[in-house]
Amino acid sequence: MKPLIVANWKCNPTTLKEAKLLFSRVKKAGGIICPPFVYLSVLRANGAQDCFWEEKGAFTGEISPLMLKNLGVKYVIIGHSERRKYFKETNEIIEKKLKAALKAGLKPILCIDKMSQIPKNTKGLIIAYEPLFAIGTGQACSIQKAKRMRTAIKRAAGITVPVLYGGSVNAQNAGEYVKLAGFQGLLVGGASLKPREFIDIIKNVCYG
Ligand code: PGA
């Protein structure tokens, strides 16, 4: 399987013009790009950062997995630590979202930082190991620890579940997580907003 490199733009950038420029510079490199919802249809991006657990109805402000699917989106990040922290998403809420995303035909990328966040049923999931201390801090996880976690996650979730690493990934360290620690891809936050750096990450991992 070709490594999956996922760009999580989070709540950036603030104008459509910037979003178009960033997207136009990275799209050819072949990653999964997850921009904010408002830019999805214009960019025709293949990834989203979250979704609701119902298909439709009276749920003001929510975006359903079916809407994303019908827009051409293929992947959706679910349970990111920022959603757990700022929006109080629990394992229970996250499991409802995972089910709904799968039902809509999306591929969910479940973010976890501990083993207790792995659901019982992992069929169809991609799991991203994102240790809290490494997210947005510039302090990436050591390769040894990441590798141990990857093994533990595979053991708990099943060998066929792809496991990605996320947390302060940059063009220097990207290759190691895939080549030395055995991850099947990366979830990239801050560095995905820098086109040159993001393209270098893909090059190092996929062709380096
Ligand atoms: P980071 O974010 O690459 O900026 O550490 C990763 C993430 O939050 O998914």
PDB file of C-alpha atoms and ligand atoms in Angstrom:
ATOM      1  CA  MET A   1       0.000   0.000   0.000  1.00  0.00           C
ATOM      2  CA  LYS A   2       1.270   3.466  -0.895  1.00  0.00           C
ATOM      3  CA  PRO A   3       1.785   5.560   2.278  1.00  0.00           C
ATOM      4  CA  LEU A   4      -1.179   7.807   3.084  1.00  0.00           C
ATOM      5  CA  ILE A   5      -0.124  11.375   3.721  1.00  0.00           C
ATOM      6  CA  VAL A   6      -2.967  13.386   5.207  1.00  0.00           C
ATOM      7  CA  ALA A   7      -2.947  17.198   5.399  1.00  0.00           C
ATOM      8  CA  ASN A   8      -5.012  18.563   8.289  1.00  0.00           C
ATOM      9  CA  TRP A   9      -5.332  22.286   7.630  1.00  0.00           C
ATOM     10  CA  LYS A  10      -7.354  22.719  10.854  1.00  0.00           C
ATOM     11  CA  CYS A  11      -8.977  26.190  11.004  1.00  0.00           C
ATOM     12  CA  ASN A  12      -6.756  27.672   8.258  1.00  0.00           C
ATOM     13  CA  PRO A  13      -6.449  29.688   6.023  1.00  0.00           C
ATOM     14  CA  THR A  14      -8.950  32.496   6.521  1.00  0.00           C
ATOM     15  CA  THR A  15      -9.632  33.370   2.874  1.00  0.00           C
ATOM     16  CA  LEU A  16     -10.770  31.303  -0.091  1.00  0.00           C
ATOM     17  CA  LYS A  17      -8.050  32.929  -2.153  1.00  0.00           C
ATOM     18  CA  GLU A  18      -5.335  31.568   0.146  1.00  0.00           C
ATOM     19  CA  ALA A  19      -7.037  28.179   0.292  1.00  0.00           C
ATOM     20  CA  LYS A  20      -7.084  27.963  -3.511  1.00  0.00           C
ATOM     21  CA  LEU A  21      -3.441  28.953  -3.742  1.00  0.00           C
ATOM     22  CA  LEU A  22      -2.326  26.430  -1.122  1.00  0.00           C
ATOM     23  CA  PHE A  23      -4.424  23.672  -2.682  1.00  0.00           C
ATOM     24  CA  SER A  24      -3.165  24.380  -6.200  1.00  0.00           C
ATOM     25  CA  ARG A  25       0.411  24.035  -4.977  1.00  0.00           C
ATOM     26  CA  VAL A  26       0.008  20.732  -3.134  1.00  0.00           C
ATOM     27  CA  LYS A  27      -2.707  18.799  -4.953  1.00  0.00           C
ATOM     28  CA  LYS A  28      -0.449  17.198  -7.568  1.00  0.00           C
ATOM     29  CA  ALA A  29       1.748  15.639  -4.885  1.00  0.00           C
ATOM     30  CA  GLY A  30      -1.050  13.163  -4.162  1.00  0.00           C
ATOM     31  CA  GLY A  31      -1.915  13.442  -0.472  1.00  0.00           C
ATOM     32  CA  ILE A  32      -5.291  13.516   1.248  1.00  0.00           C
ATOM     33  CA  ILE A  33      -6.129  17.170   1.774  1.00  0.00           C
ATOM     34  CA  CYS A  34      -8.549  18.072   4.572  1.00  0.00           C
ATOM     35  CA  PRO A  35      -9.467  21.768   4.384  1.00  0.00           C
ATOM     36  CA  PRO A  36     -12.178  23.509   6.438  1.00  0.00           C
ATOM     37  CA  PHE A  37     -15.729  22.565   5.320  1.00  0.00           C
ATOM     38  CA  VAL A  38     -16.388  25.916   3.630  1.00  0.00           C
ATOM     39  CA  TYR A  39     -13.654  25.314   1.048  1.00  0.00           C
ATOM     40  CA  LEU A  40     -14.436  21.669   0.298  1.00  0.00           C
ATOM     41  CA  SER A  41     -16.731  22.036  -2.663  1.00  0.00           C
ATOM     42  CA  VAL A  42     -14.725  24.754  -4.407  1.00  0.00           C
ATOM     43  CA  LEU A  43     -11.466  22.848  -4.047  1.00  0.00           C
ATOM     44  CA  ARG A  44     -12.982  19.412  -4.666  1.00  0.00           C
ATOM     45  CA  ALA A  45     -10.786  18.138  -1.863  1.00  0.00           C
ATOM     46  CA  ASN A  46     -10.720  14.430  -0.981  1.00  0.00           C
ATOM     47  CA  GLY A  47     -10.718  14.779   2.817  1.00  0.00           C
ATOM     48  CA  ALA A  48     -12.669  16.469   5.640  1.00  0.00           C
ATOM     49  CA  GLN A  49     -11.758  17.191   9.275  1.00  0.00           C
ATOM     50  CA  ASP A  50     -14.928  15.998  10.993  1.00  0.00           C
ATOM     51  CA  CYS A  51     -18.549  15.042  10.371  1.00  0.00           C
ATOM     52  CA  PHE A  52     -21.833  14.673  12.251  1.00  0.00           C
ATOM     53  CA  TRP A  53     -23.394  11.320  13.232  1.00  0.00           C
ATOM     54  CA  GLU A  54     -26.738  11.755  11.454  1.00  0.00           C
ATOM     55  CA  GLU A  55     -27.420  11.829   7.720  1.00  0.00           C
ATOM     56  CA  LYS A  56     -29.726  14.860   7.788  1.00  0.00           C
ATOM     57  CA  GLY A  57     -32.361  16.648   9.813  1.00  0.00           C
ATOM     58  CA  ALA A  58     -32.816  19.398  12.384  1.00  0.00           C
ATOM     59  CA  PHE A  59     -29.230  19.731  13.601  1.00  0.00           C
ATOM     60  CA  THR A  60     -28.302  23.376  13.124  1.00  0.00           C
ATOM     61  CA  GLY A  61     -24.741  23.940  12.033  1.00  0.00           C
ATOM     62  CA  GLU A  62     -23.806  20.294  11.444  1.00  0.00           C
ATOM     63  CA  ILE A  63     -22.314  18.703   8.322  1.00  0.00           C
ATOM     64  CA  SER A  64     -23.336  15.120   7.630  1.00  0.00           C
ATOM     65  CA  PRO A  65     -21.163  12.320   6.274  1.00  0.00           C
ATOM     66  CA  LEU A  66     -23.656  11.829   3.450  1.00  0.00           C
ATOM     67  CA  MET A  67     -23.209  15.456   2.391  1.00  0.00           C
ATOM     68  CA  LEU A  68     -19.464  14.931   2.289  1.00  0.00           C
ATOM     69  CA  LYS A  69     -19.801  11.709   0.337  1.00  0.00           C
ATOM     70  CA  ASN A  70     -22.133  13.350  -2.177  1.00  0.00           C
ATOM     71  CA  LEU A  71     -19.569  16.113  -2.651  1.00  0.00           C
ATOM     72  CA  GLY A  72     -16.885  13.594  -3.645  1.00  0.00           C
ATOM     73  CA  VAL A  73     -15.028  13.499  -0.321  1.00  0.00           C
ATOM     74  CA  LYS A  74     -13.402  10.108   0.403  1.00  0.00           C
ATOM     75  CA  TYR A  75     -11.723  10.402   3.818  1.00  0.00           C
ATOM     76  CA  VAL A  76     -12.804  12.020   7.072  1.00  0.00           C
ATOM     77  CA  ILE A  77     -10.753  12.664  10.210  1.00  0.00           C
ATOM     78  CA  ILE A  78     -12.735  11.727  13.321  1.00  0.00           C
ATOM     79  CA  GLY A  79     -11.916  12.187  16.998  1.00  0.00           C
ATOM     80  CA  HIS A  80      -9.010  14.579  16.586  1.00  0.00           C
ATOM     81  CA  SER A  81      -7.629  15.567  19.997  1.00  0.00           C
ATOM     82  CA  GLU A  82      -8.703  19.175  19.410  1.00  0.00           C
ATOM     83  CA  ARG A  83     -12.305  17.968  18.942  1.00  0.00           C
ATOM     84  CA  ARG A  84     -12.025  15.918  22.134  1.00  0.00           C
ATOM     85  CA  LYS A  85     -10.531  18.870  24.046  1.00  0.00           C
ATOM     86  CA  TYR A  86     -12.448  21.936  22.805  1.00  0.00           C
ATOM     87  CA  PHE A  87     -15.744  20.318  21.803  1.00  0.00           C
ATOM     88  CA  LYS A  88     -15.863  17.671  24.504  1.00  0.00           C
ATOM     89  CA  GLU A  89     -16.164  14.776  22.079  1.00  0.00           C
ATOM     90  CA  THR A  90     -16.199  11.504  23.981  1.00  0.00           C
ATOM     91  CA  ASN A  91     -15.408   7.987  22.768  1.00  0.00           C
ATOM     92  CA  GLU A  92     -19.181   7.448  22.594  1.00  0.00           C
ATOM     93  CA  ILE A  93     -19.750  10.439  20.300  1.00  0.00           C
ATOM     94  CA  ILE A  94     -16.746   9.481  18.216  1.00  0.00           C
ATOM     95  CA  GLU A  95     -18.036   5.924  17.759  1.00  0.00           C
ATOM     96  CA  LYS A  96     -21.358   7.288  16.512  1.00  0.00           C
ATOM     97  CA  LYS A  97     -19.501   9.442  14.008  1.00  0.00           C
ATOM     98  CA  LEU A  98     -17.358   6.510  12.876  1.00  0.00           C
ATOM     99  CA  LYS A  99     -20.436   4.383  12.248  1.00  0.00           C
ATOM    100  CA  ALA A 100     -22.174   7.147  10.331  1.00  0.00           C
ATOM    101  CA  ALA A 101     -19.105   7.862   8.222  1.00  0.00           C
ATOM    102  CA  LEU A 102     -18.716   4.191   7.313  1.00  0.00           C
ATOM    103  CA  LYS A 103     -22.410   3.923   6.480  1.00  0.00           C
ATOM    104  CA  ALA A 104     -22.056   6.877   4.100  1.00  0.00           C
ATOM    105  CA  GLY A 105     -19.141   5.168   2.373  1.00  0.00           C
ATOM    106  CA  LEU A 106     -16.381   7.409   3.722  1.00  0.00           C
ATOM    107  CA  LYS A 107     -13.055   6.135   5.049  1.00  0.00           C
ATOM    108  CA  PRO A 108     -12.700   7.388   8.630  1.00  0.00           C
ATOM    109  CA  ILE A 109      -9.277   8.312  10.008  1.00  0.00           C
ATOM    110  CA  LEU A 110      -9.682   7.853  13.765  1.00  0.00           C
ATOM    111  CA  CYS A 111      -7.213   9.844  15.872  1.00  0.00           C
ATOM    112  CA  ILE A 112      -6.137   8.351  19.182  1.00  0.00           C
ATOM    113  CA  ASP A 113      -3.483   9.038  21.773  1.00  0.00           C
ATOM    114  CA  LYS A 114      -4.228   6.096  24.030  1.00  0.00           C
ATOM    115  CA  MET A 115      -5.232   2.500  23.574  1.00  0.00           C
ATOM    116  CA  SER A 116      -8.553   3.012  25.398  1.00  0.00           C
ATOM    117  CA  GLN A 117      -9.706   5.142  22.463  1.00  0.00           C
ATOM    118  CA  ILE A 118      -9.675   2.193  20.062  1.00  0.00           C
ATOM    119  CA  PRO A 119     -13.270   0.998  19.489  1.00  0.00           C
ATOM    120  CA  LYS A 120     -14.229  -2.678  19.586  1.00  0.00           C
ATOM    121  CA  ASN A 121     -15.127  -2.753  15.938  1.00  0.00           C
ATOM    122  CA  THR A 122     -12.279  -1.428  13.822  1.00  0.00           C
ATOM    123  CA  LYS A 123     -13.452  -2.724  10.448  1.00  0.00           C
ATOM    124  CA  GLY A 124     -12.970  -0.127   7.717  1.00  0.00           C
ATOM    125  CA  LEU A 125     -11.012   2.268   9.921  1.00  0.00           C
ATOM    126  CA  ILE A 126      -7.654   3.945   9.494  1.00  0.00           C
ATOM    127  CA  ILE A 127      -6.114   4.789  12.870  1.00  0.00           C
ATOM    128  CA  ALA A 128      -3.792   7.756  13.435  1.00  0.00           C
ATOM    129  CA  TYR A 129      -1.602   7.619  16.534  1.00  0.00           C
ATOM    130  CA  GLU A 130      -1.216  11.228  17.673  1.00  0.00           C
ATOM    131  CA  PRO A 131       0.444  11.622  21.081  1.00  0.00           C
ATOM    132  CA  LEU A 132      -0.870  14.804  22.747  1.00  0.00           C
ATOM    133  CA  PHE A 133       2.568  16.090  23.685  1.00  0.00           C
ATOM    134  CA  ALA A 134       3.610  16.062  20.015  1.00  0.00           C
ATOM    135  CA  ILE A 135       0.646  17.878  18.460  1.00  0.00           C
ATOM    136  CA  GLY A 136       1.603  21.360  17.344  1.00  0.00           C
ATOM    137  CA  THR A 137       4.545  21.508  19.751  1.00  0.00           C
ATOM    138  CA  GLY A 138       7.526  20.827  17.507  1.00  0.00           C
ATOM    139  CA  GLN A 139       8.348  17.883  19.791  1.00  0.00           C
ATOM    140  CA  ALA A 140       7.727  14.833  17.682  1.00  0.00           C
ATOM    141  CA  CYS A 141       7.455  11.433  19.345  1.00  0.00           C
ATOM    142  CA  SER A 142      10.632   9.351  19.439  1.00  0.00           C
ATOM    143  CA  ILE A 143      10.796   6.675  16.776  1.00  0.00           C
ATOM    144  CA  GLN A 144      11.168   3.970  19.461  1.00  0.00           C
ATOM    145  CA  LYS A 145       8.030   4.974  21.347  1.00  0.00           C
ATOM    146  CA  ALA A 146       6.061   5.503  18.141  1.00  0.00           C
ATOM    147  CA  LYS A 147       7.091   2.058  16.938  1.00  0.00           C
ATOM    148  CA  ARG A 148       6.022   0.434  20.222  1.00  0.00           C
ATOM    149  CA  MET A 149       2.639   2.147  19.984  1.00  0.00           C
ATOM    150  CA  ARG A 150       2.218   1.121  16.378  1.00  0.00           C
ATOM    151  CA  THR A 151       2.772  -2.513  17.353  1.00  0.00           C
ATOM    152  CA  ALA A 152       0.324  -2.254  20.266  1.00  0.00           C
ATOM    153  CA  ILE A 153      -2.337  -0.609  18.095  1.00  0.00           C
ATOM    154  CA  LYS A 154      -1.956  -3.263  15.406  1.00  0.00           C
ATOM    155  CA  ARG A 155      -2.294  -5.951  18.053  1.00  0.00           C
ATOM    156  CA  ALA A 156      -5.468  -4.400  19.458  1.00  0.00           C
ATOM    157  CA  ALA A 157      -7.115  -3.201  16.261  1.00  0.00           C
ATOM    158  CA  GLY A 158      -6.079  -5.937  13.850  1.00  0.00           C
ATOM    159  CA  ILE A 159      -3.147  -6.285  11.526  1.00  0.00           C
ATOM    160  CA  THR A 160      -5.098  -5.089   8.479  1.00  0.00           C
ATOM    161  CA  VAL A 161      -5.981  -1.704  10.011  1.00  0.00           C
ATOM    162  CA  PRO A 162      -3.623   0.920   8.554  1.00  0.00           C
ATOM    163  CA  VAL A 163      -1.884   2.943  11.289  1.00  0.00           C
ATOM    164  CA  LEU A 164      -0.585   6.477  10.671  1.00  0.00           C
ATOM    165  CA  TYR A 165       1.593   8.732  12.836  1.00  0.00           C
ATOM    166  CA  GLY A 166       0.791  12.382  13.567  1.00  0.00           C
ATOM    167  CA  GLY A 167       2.400  15.061  15.743  1.00  0.00           C
ATOM    168  CA  SER A 168       5.040  17.597  14.664  1.00  0.00           C
ATOM    169  CA  VAL A 169       5.803  15.780  11.429  1.00  0.00           C
ATOM    170  CA  ASN A 170       8.147  17.725   9.157  1.00  0.00           C
ATOM    171  CA  ALA A 171      10.237  17.077   6.065  1.00  0.00           C
ATOM    172  CA  GLN A 172      13.208  15.969   8.222  1.00  0.00           C
ATOM    173  CA  ASN A 173      11.503  13.358  10.385  1.00  0.00           C
ATOM    174  CA  ALA A 174       8.705  12.160   8.051  1.00  0.00           C
ATOM    175  CA  GLY A 175      10.642   9.353   6.382  1.00  0.00           C
ATOM    176  CA  GLU A 176      11.652   7.748   9.693  1.00  0.00           C
ATOM    177  CA  TYR A 177       8.101   7.109  10.865  1.00  0.00           C
ATOM    178  CA  VAL A 178       7.336   5.195   7.712  1.00  0.00           C
ATOM    179  CA  LYS A 179      10.683   3.530   6.990  1.00  0.00           C
ATOM    180  CA  LEU A 180      11.953   2.848  10.524  1.00  0.00           C
ATOM    181  CA  ALA A 181       8.792   2.694  12.641  1.00  0.00           C
ATOM    182  CA  GLY A 182       6.627   1.011   9.996  1.00  0.00           C
ATOM    183  CA  PHE A 183       3.696   3.431   9.920  1.00  0.00           C
ATOM    184  CA  GLN A 184       1.525   3.306   6.811  1.00  0.00           C
ATOM    185  CA  GLY A 185       1.309   7.045   6.540  1.00  0.00           C
ATOM    186  CA  LEU A 186       1.292  10.385   8.329  1.00  0.00           C
ATOM    187  CA  LEU A 187      -1.175  12.969   9.564  1.00  0.00           C
ATOM    188  CA  VAL A 188       0.385  16.377   9.088  1.00  0.00           C
ATOM    189  CA  GLY A 189      -0.902  19.591  10.715  1.00  0.00           C
ATOM    190  CA  GLY A 190       1.304  22.687  10.760  1.00  0.00           C
ATOM    191  CA  ALA A 191       3.662  21.524   8.001  1.00  0.00           C
ATOM    192  CA  SER A 192       0.727  20.933   5.637  1.00  0.00           C
ATOM    193  CA  LEU A 193       0.198  24.699   5.436  1.00  0.00           C
ATOM    194  CA  LYS A 194       3.664  25.131   3.907  1.00  0.00           C
ATOM    195  CA  PRO A 195       3.467  23.817   0.340  1.00  0.00           C
ATOM    196  CA  ARG A 196       7.203  23.224  -0.136  1.00  0.00           C
ATOM    197  CA  GLU A 197       7.498  21.380   3.164  1.00  0.00           C
ATOM    198  CA  PHE A 198       4.395  19.270   2.556  1.00  0.00           C
ATOM    199  CA  ILE A 199       5.584  18.250  -0.906  1.00  0.00           C
ATOM    200  CA  ASP A 200       8.989  17.349   0.574  1.00  0.00           C
ATOM    201  CA  ILE A 201       7.252  15.178   3.179  1.00  0.00           C
ATOM    202  CA  ILE A 202       5.454  13.267   0.428  1.00  0.00           C
ATOM    203  CA  LYS A 203       8.646  12.961  -1.612  1.00  0.00           C
ATOM    204  CA  ASN A 204      10.683  11.697   1.343  1.00  0.00           C
ATOM    205  CA  VAL A 205       8.093   9.151   2.356  1.00  0.00           C
ATOM    206  CA  CYS A 206       6.902   7.923  -0.998  1.00  0.00           C
ATOM    207  CA  TYR A 207       9.950   8.290  -3.214  1.00  0.00           C
ATOM    208  CA  GLY A 208      12.908   8.913  -0.854  1.00  0.00           C
TER     209      GLY A 208
HETATM  210  P1  PGA B   1       0.977  19.030  13.886  1.00  0.00           P
HETATM  211  O1  PGA B   1      -0.538  18.571  14.002  1.00  0.00           O
HETATM  212  O2  PGA B   1       1.553  18.354  12.677  1.00  0.00           O
HETATM  213  O3  PGA B   1       0.893  20.538  13.712  1.00  0.00           O
HETATM  214  O4  PGA B   1       1.664  18.643  15.130  1.00  0.00           O
HETATM  215  C1  PGA B   1      -0.916  17.253  13.769  1.00  0.00           C
HETATM  216  C2  PGA B   1      -2.373  17.079  13.985  1.00  0.00           C
HETATM  217  O5  PGA B   1      -2.934  17.751  14.864  1.00  0.00           O
HETATM  218  O6  PGA B   1      -3.050  16.300  13.295  1.00  0.00           O
END
